[in-house]
PDB file of C-alpha atoms in Angstrom:
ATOM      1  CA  UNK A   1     113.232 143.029 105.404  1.00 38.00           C
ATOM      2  CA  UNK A   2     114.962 145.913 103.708  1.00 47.00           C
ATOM      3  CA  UNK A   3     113.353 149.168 104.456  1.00 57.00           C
ATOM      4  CA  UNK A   4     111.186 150.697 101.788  1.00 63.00           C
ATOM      5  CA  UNK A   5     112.489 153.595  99.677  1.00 73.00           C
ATOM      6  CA  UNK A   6     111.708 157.259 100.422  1.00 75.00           C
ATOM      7  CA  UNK A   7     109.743 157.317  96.716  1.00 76.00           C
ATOM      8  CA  UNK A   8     107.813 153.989  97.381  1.00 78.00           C
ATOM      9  CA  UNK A   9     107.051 155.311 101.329  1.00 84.00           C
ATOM     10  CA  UNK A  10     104.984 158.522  99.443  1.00 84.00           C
ATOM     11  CA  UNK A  11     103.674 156.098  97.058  1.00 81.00           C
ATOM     12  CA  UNK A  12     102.078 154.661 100.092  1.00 86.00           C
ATOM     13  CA  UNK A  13     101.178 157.666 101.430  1.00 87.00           C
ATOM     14  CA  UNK A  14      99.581 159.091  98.459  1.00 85.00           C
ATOM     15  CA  UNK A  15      97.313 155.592  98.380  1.00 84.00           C
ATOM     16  CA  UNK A  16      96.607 156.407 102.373  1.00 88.00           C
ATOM     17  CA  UNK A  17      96.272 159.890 101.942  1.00 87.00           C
ATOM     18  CA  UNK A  18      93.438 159.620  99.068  1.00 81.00           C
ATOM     19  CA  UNK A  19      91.456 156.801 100.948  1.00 83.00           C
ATOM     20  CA  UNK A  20      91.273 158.669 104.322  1.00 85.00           C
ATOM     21  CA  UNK A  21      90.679 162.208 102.231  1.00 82.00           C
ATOM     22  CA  UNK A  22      92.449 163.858 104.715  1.00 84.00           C
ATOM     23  CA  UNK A  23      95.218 162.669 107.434  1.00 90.00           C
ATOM     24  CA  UNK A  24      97.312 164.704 109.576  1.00 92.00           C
ATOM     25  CA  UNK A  25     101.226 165.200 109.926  1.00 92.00           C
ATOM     26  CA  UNK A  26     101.223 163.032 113.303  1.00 92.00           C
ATOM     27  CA  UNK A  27      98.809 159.965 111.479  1.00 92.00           C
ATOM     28  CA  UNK A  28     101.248 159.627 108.866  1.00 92.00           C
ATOM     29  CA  UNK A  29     104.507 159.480 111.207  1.00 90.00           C
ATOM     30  CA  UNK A  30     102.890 156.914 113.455  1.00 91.00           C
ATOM     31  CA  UNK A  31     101.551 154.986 110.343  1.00 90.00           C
ATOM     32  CA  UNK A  32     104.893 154.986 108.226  1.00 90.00           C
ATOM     33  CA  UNK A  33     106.794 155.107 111.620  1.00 89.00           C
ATOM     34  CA  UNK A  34     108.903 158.091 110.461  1.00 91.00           C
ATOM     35  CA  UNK A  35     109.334 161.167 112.576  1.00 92.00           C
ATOM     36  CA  UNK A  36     106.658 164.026 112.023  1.00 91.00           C
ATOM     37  CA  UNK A  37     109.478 166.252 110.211  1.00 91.00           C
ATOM     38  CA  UNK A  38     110.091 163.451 107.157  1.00 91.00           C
ATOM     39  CA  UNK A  39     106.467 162.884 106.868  1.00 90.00           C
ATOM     40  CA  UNK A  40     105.941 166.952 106.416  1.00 90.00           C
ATOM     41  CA  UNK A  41     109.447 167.233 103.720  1.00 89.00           C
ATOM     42  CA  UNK A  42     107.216 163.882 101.959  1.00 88.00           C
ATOM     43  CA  UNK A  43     103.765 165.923 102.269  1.00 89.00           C
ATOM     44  CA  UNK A  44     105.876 168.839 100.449  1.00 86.00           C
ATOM     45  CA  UNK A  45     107.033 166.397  97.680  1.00 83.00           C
ATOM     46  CA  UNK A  46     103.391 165.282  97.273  1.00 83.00           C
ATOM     47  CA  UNK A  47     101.800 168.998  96.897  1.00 80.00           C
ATOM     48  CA  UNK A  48     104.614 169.784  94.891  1.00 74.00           C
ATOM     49  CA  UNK A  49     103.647 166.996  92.631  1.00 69.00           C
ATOM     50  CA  UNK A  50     100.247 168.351  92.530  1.00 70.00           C
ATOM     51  CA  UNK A  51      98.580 165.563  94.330  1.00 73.00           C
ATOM     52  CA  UNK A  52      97.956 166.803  97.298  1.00 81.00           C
ATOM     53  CA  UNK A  53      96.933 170.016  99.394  1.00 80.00           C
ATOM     54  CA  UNK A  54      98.616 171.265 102.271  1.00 84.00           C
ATOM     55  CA  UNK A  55      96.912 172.396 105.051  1.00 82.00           C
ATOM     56  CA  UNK A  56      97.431 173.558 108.865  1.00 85.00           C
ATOM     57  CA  UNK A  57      98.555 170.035 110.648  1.00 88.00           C
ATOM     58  CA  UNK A  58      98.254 167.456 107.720  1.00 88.00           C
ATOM     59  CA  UNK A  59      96.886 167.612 103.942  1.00 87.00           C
ATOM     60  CA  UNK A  60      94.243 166.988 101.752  1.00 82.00           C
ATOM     61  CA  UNK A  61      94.072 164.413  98.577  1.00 78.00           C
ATOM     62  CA  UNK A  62      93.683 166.202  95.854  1.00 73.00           C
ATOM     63  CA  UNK A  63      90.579 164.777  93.111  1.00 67.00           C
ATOM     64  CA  UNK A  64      92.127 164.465  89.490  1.00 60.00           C
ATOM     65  CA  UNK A  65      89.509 165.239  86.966  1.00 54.00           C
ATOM     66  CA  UNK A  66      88.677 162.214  84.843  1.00 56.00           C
ATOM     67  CA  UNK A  67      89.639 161.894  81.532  1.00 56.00           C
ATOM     68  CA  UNK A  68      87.345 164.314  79.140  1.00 54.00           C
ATOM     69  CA  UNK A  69      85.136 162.385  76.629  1.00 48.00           C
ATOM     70  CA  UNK A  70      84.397 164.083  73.113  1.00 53.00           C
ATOM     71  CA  UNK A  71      82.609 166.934  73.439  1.00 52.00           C
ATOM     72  CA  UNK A  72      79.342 165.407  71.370  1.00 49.00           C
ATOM     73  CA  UNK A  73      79.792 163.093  74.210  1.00 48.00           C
ATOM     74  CA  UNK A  74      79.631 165.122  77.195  1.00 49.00           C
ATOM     75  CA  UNK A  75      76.562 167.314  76.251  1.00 48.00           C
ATOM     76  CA  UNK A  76      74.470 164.879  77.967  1.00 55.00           C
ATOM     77  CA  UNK A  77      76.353 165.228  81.188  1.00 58.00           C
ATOM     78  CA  UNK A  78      74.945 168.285  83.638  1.00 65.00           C
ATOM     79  CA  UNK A  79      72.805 168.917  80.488  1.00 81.00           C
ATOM     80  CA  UNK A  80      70.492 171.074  83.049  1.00 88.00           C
ATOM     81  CA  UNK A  81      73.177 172.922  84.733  1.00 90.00           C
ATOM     82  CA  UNK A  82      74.674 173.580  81.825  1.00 91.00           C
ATOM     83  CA  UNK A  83      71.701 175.560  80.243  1.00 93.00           C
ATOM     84  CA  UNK A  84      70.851 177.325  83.060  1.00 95.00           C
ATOM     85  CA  UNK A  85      75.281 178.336  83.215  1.00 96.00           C
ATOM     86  CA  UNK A  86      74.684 179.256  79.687  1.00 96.00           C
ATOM     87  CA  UNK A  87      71.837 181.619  80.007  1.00 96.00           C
ATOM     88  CA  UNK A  88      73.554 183.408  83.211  1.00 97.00           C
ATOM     89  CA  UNK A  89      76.485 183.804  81.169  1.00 98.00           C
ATOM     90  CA  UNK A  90      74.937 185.244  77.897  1.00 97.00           C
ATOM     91  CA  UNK A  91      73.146 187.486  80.712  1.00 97.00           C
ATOM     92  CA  UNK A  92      76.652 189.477  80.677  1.00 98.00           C
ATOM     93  CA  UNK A  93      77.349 189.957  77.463  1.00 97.00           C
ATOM     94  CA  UNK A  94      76.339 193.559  76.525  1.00 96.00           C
ATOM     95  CA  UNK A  95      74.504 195.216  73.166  1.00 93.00           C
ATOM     96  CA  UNK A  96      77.581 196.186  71.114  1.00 95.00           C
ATOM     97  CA  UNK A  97      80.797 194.120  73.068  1.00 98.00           C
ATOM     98  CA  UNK A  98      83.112 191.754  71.264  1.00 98.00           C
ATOM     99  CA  UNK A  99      83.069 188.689  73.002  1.00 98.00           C
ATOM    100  CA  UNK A 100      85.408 185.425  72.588  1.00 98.00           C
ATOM    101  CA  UNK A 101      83.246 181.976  73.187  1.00 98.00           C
ATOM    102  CA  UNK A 102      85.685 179.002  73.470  1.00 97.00           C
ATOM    103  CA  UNK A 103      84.937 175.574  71.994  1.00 94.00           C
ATOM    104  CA  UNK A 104      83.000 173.277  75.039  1.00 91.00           C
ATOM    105  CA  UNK A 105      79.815 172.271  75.455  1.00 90.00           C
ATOM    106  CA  UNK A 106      79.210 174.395  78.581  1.00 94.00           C
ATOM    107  CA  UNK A 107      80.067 177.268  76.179  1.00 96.00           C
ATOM    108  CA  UNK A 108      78.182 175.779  73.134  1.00 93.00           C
ATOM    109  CA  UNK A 109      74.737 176.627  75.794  1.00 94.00           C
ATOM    110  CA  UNK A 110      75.928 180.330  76.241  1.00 97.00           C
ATOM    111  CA  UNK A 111      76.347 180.514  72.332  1.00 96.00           C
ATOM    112  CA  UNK A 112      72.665 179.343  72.087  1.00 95.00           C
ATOM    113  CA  UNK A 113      71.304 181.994  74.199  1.00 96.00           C
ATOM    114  CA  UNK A 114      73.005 184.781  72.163  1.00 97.00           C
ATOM    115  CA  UNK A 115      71.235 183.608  68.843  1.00 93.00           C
ATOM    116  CA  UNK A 116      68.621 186.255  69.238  1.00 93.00           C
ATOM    117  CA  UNK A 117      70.618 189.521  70.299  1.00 94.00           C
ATOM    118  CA  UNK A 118      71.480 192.349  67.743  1.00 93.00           C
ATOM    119  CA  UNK A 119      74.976 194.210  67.523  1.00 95.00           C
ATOM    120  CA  UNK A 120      77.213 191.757  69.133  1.00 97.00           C
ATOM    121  CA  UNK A 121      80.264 190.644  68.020  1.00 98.00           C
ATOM    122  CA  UNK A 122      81.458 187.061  68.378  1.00 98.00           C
ATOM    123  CA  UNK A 123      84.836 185.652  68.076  1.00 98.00           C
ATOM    124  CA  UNK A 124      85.314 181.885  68.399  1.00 97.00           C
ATOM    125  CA  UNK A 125      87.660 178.875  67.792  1.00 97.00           C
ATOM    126  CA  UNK A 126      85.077 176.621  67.802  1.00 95.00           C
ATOM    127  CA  UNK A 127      83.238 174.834  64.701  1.00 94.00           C
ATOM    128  CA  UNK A 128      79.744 173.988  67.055  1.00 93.00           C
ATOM    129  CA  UNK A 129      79.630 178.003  68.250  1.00 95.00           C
ATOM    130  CA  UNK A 130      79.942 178.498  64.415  1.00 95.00           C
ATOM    131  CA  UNK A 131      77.449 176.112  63.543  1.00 93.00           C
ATOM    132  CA  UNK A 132      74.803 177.575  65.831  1.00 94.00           C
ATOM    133  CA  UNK A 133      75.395 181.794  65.148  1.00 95.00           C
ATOM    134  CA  UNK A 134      76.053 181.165  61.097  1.00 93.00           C
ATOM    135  CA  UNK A 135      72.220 181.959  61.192  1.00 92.00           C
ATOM    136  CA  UNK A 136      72.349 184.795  63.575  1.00 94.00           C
ATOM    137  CA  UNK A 137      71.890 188.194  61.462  1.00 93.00           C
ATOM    138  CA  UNK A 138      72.490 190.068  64.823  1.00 94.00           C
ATOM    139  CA  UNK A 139      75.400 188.103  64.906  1.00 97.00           C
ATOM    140  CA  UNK A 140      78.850 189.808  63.746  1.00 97.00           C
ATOM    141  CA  UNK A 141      80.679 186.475  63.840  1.00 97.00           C
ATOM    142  CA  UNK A 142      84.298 185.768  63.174  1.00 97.00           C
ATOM    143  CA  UNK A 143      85.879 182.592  63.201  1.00 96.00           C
ATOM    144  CA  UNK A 144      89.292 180.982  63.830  1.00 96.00           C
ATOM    145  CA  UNK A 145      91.356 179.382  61.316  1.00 93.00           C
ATOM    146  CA  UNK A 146      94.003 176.833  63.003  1.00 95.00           C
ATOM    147  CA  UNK A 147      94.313 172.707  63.289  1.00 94.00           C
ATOM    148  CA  UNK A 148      91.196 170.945  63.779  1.00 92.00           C
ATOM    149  CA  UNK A 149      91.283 169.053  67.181  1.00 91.00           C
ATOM    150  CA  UNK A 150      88.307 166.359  65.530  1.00 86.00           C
ATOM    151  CA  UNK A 151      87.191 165.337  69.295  1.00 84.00           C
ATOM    152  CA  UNK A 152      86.129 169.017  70.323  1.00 86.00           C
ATOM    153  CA  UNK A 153      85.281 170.394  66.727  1.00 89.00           C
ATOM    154  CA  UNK A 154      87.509 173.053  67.749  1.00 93.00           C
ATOM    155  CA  UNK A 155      90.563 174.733  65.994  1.00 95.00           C
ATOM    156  CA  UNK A 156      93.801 175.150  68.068  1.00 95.00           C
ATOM    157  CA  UNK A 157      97.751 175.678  67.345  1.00 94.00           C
ATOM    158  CA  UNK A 158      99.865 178.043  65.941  1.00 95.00           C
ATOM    159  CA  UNK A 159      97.978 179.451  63.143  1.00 96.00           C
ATOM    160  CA  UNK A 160      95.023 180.174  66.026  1.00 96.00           C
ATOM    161  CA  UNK A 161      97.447 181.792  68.241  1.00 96.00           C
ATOM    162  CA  UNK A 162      98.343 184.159  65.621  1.00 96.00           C
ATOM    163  CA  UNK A 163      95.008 185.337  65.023  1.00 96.00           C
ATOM    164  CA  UNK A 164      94.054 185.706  68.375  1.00 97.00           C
ATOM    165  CA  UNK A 165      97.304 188.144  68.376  1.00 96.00           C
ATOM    166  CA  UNK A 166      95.781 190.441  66.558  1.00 96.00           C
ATOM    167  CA  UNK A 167      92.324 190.513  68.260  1.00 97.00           C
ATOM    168  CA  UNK A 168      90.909 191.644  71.266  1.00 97.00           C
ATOM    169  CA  UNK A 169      87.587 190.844  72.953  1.00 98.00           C
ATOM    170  CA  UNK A 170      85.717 192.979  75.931  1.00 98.00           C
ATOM    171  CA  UNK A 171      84.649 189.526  77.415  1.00 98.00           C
ATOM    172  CA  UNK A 172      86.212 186.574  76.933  1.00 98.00           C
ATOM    173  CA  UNK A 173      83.461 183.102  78.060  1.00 98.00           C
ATOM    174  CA  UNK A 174      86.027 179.913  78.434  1.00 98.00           C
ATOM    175  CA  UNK A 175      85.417 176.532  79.473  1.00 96.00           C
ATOM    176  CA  UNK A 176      87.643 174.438  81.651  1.00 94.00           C
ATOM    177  CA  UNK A 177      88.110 170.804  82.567  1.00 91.00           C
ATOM    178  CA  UNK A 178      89.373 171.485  86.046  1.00 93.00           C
ATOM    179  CA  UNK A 179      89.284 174.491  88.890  1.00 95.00           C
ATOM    180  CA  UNK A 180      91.359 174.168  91.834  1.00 93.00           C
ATOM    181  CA  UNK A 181      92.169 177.156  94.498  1.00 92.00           C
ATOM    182  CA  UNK A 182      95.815 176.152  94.549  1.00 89.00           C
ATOM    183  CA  UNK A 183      96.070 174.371  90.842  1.00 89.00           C
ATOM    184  CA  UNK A 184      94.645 177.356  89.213  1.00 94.00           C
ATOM    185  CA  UNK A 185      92.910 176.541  86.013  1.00 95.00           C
ATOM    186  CA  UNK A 186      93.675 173.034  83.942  1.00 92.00           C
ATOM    187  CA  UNK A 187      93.215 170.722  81.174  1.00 89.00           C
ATOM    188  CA  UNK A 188      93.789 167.621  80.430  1.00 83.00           C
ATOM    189  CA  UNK A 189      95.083 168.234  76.273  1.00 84.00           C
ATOM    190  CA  UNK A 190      98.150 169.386  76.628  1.00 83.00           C
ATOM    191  CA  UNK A 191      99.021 170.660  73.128  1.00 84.00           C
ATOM    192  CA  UNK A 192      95.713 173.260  73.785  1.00 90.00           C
ATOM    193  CA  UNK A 193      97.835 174.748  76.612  1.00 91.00           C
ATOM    194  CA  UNK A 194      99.134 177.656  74.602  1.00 93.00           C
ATOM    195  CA  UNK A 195      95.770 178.274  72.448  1.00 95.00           C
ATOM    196  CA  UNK A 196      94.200 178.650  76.030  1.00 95.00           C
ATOM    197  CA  UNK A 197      96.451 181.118  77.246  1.00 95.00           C
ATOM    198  CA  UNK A 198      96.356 183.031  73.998  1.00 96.00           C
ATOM    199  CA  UNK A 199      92.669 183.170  74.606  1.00 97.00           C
ATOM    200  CA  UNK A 200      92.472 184.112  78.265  1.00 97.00           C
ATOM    201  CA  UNK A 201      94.716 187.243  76.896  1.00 96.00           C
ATOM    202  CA  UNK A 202      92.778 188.897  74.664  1.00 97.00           C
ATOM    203  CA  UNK A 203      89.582 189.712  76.892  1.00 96.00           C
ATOM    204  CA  UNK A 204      88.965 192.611  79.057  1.00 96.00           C
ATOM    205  CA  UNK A 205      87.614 190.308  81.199  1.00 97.00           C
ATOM    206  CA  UNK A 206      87.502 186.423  81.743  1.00 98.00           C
ATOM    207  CA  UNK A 207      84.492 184.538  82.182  1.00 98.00           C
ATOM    208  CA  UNK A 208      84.739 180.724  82.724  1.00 98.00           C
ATOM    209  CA  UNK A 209      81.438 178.687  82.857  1.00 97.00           C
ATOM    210  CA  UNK A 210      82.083 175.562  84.695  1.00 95.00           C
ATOM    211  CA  UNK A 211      79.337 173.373  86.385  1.00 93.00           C
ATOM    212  CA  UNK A 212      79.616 171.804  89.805  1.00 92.00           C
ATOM    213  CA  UNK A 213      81.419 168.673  88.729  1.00 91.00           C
ATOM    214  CA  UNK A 214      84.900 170.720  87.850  1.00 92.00           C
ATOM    215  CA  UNK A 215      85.099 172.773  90.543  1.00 94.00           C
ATOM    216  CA  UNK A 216      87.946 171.391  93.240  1.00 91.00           C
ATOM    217  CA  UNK A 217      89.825 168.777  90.685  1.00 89.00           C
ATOM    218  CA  UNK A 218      93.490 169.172  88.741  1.00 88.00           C
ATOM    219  CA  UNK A 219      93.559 168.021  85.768  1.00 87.00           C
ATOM    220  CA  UNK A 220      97.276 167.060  83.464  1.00 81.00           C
ATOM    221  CA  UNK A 221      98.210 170.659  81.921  1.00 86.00           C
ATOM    222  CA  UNK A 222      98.338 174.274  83.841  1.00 89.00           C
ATOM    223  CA  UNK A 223      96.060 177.223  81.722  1.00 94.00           C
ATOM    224  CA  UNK A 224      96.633 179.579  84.247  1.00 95.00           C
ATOM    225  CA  UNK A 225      96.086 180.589  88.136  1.00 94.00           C
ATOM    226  CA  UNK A 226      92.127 181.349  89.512  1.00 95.00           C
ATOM    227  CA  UNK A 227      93.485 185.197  89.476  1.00 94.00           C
ATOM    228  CA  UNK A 228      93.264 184.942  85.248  1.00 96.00           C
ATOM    229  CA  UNK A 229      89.410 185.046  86.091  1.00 96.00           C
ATOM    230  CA  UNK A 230      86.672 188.198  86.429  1.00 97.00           C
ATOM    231  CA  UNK A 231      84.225 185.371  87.004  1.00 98.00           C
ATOM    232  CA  UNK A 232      83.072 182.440  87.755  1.00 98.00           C
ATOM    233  CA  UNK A 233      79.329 181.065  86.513  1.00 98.00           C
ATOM    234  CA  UNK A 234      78.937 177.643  87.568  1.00 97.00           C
ATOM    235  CA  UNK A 235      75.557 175.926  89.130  1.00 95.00           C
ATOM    236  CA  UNK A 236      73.671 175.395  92.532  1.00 94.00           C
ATOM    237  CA  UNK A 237      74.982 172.379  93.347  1.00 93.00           C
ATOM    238  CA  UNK A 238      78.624 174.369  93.724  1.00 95.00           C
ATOM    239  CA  UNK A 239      80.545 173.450  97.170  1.00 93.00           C
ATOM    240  CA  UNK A 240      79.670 177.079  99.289  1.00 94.00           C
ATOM    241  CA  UNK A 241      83.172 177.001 100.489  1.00 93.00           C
ATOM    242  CA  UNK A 242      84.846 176.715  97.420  1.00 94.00           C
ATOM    243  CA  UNK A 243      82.959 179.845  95.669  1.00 96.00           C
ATOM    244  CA  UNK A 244      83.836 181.845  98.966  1.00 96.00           C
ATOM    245  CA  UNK A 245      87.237 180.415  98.669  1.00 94.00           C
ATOM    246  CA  UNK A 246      87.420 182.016  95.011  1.00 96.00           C
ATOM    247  CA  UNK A 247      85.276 184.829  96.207  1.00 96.00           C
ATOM    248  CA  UNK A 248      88.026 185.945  98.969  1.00 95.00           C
ATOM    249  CA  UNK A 249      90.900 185.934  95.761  1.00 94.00           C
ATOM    250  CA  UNK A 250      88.797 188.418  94.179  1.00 95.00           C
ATOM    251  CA  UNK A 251      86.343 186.211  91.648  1.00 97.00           C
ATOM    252  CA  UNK A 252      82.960 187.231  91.444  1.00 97.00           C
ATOM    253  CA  UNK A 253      80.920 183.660  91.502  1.00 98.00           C
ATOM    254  CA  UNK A 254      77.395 183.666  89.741  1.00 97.00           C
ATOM    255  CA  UNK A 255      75.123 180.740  90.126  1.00 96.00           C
ATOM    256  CA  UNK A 256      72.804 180.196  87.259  1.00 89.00           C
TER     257      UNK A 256
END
């Protein structure tokens, strides 16, 4: 029997690797029957493939975050968490600040608890946010012209980048599809990538509201690293060493 190829041996470790969760250097040498030095140089073509995490003696598999339904879709996932994210969130946002809400439906709930303040300002790319502060006389609300993306009501591309050029926020409130420690920040739409980052750069501050379920996945396209955010508001059911994980790079974590 020929001997299997170096790309089909971490194939087969990648499969091992995510059943056992987490293997170490000398598992995978006596399983594959390589020596302990190949199965660390195929560990380091794994991480640096994003698929899994290095750590002292072995790795860890890495959880991809599943593909992201329409966002009318998802509002009945986490739909608790997600109010009780939104209302610590709008908590932050001061009388008088500018503050950017992205398109999302974790960020649809933070929208909703701003409906009743007086002399805010709110910037958004998103039709929904729109929808729900068009009523809002307290409400100073400008809105984003760009290419509608139809599954997230949302308006994205070059013509969105260019306005957000020209604006700045004190706070800017972003959803995510994926946190990791060592990923940074991702989604899975690749052609948002740039509106993202044009977003994150126009707030004093970054606040991403992100319930349990997104915290320690990668998902398909980089935003930016967990440094980009002030803070983090996610939900009780978030892993403890994960939030002291972020906590130790300098992210404030608040649980609402």
């Amino acid at each position: 029997m020929n001997p299997i190829s170096y790309i089909e041996r971490q194939q087969e470790m990648l499969r091992y690797i995510t059943a056992q969760g987490r293997v170490t250097v000398a598992a995978l040498s006596d399983r594959f029957a390589v020596s302990e030095a190949t199965a660390r140089r195929d560990l380091e073509a794994l991480e640096a493939a994003g698929v899994v995490r290095r750590v002292h003696g072995g790795a860890l598999a890495v959880r991809q975050a599943p593909p992201e339904l329409p966002a009318l879709e998802r509002a009945r996932e986490q739909a608790e968490h997600k109010r009780r994210i939104g209302a610590a969130a709008a908590a932050l946002v001061n009388d008088g600040e500018t503050v950017f809400i992205s398109s999302g439906t974790t960020t649809l709930e933070v929208a909703s608890h701003l409906r009743m303040r007086h002399g805010i300002t709110v910037i958004t790319n998103s039709l929904m946010v729109m929808n729900v502060l068009a009523g809002s006389e307290g409400v100073t609300l400008i809105g984003l012209g760009g290419m509608l993306r139809r599954s997230e009501m949302s308006l994205i591309g070059h013509v969105t980048e260019l306005a957000l050029a020209e604006l700045r926020a004190d706070k800017v409130i972003i959803g995510i599809r994926a946190i990791d420690i060592e990923q940074g920040l991702t989604n899975d739409y690749v052609p948002e990538t740039m509106t993202d980052r044009a977003i994150l750069r126009i707030g004093r501050s970054v606040i991403v509201v992100a319930d349990h379920t997104k915290l320690g996945r990668v998902s398909a396209a980089l935003v930016a690293p967990v440094s980009s955010m002030t803070t983090l508001v996610t939900d009780s059911a978030a892993p403890p060493d994960f939030c002291a994980a972020l906590e130790e790079q300098g992210v404030r974590v608040i649980i609402g």
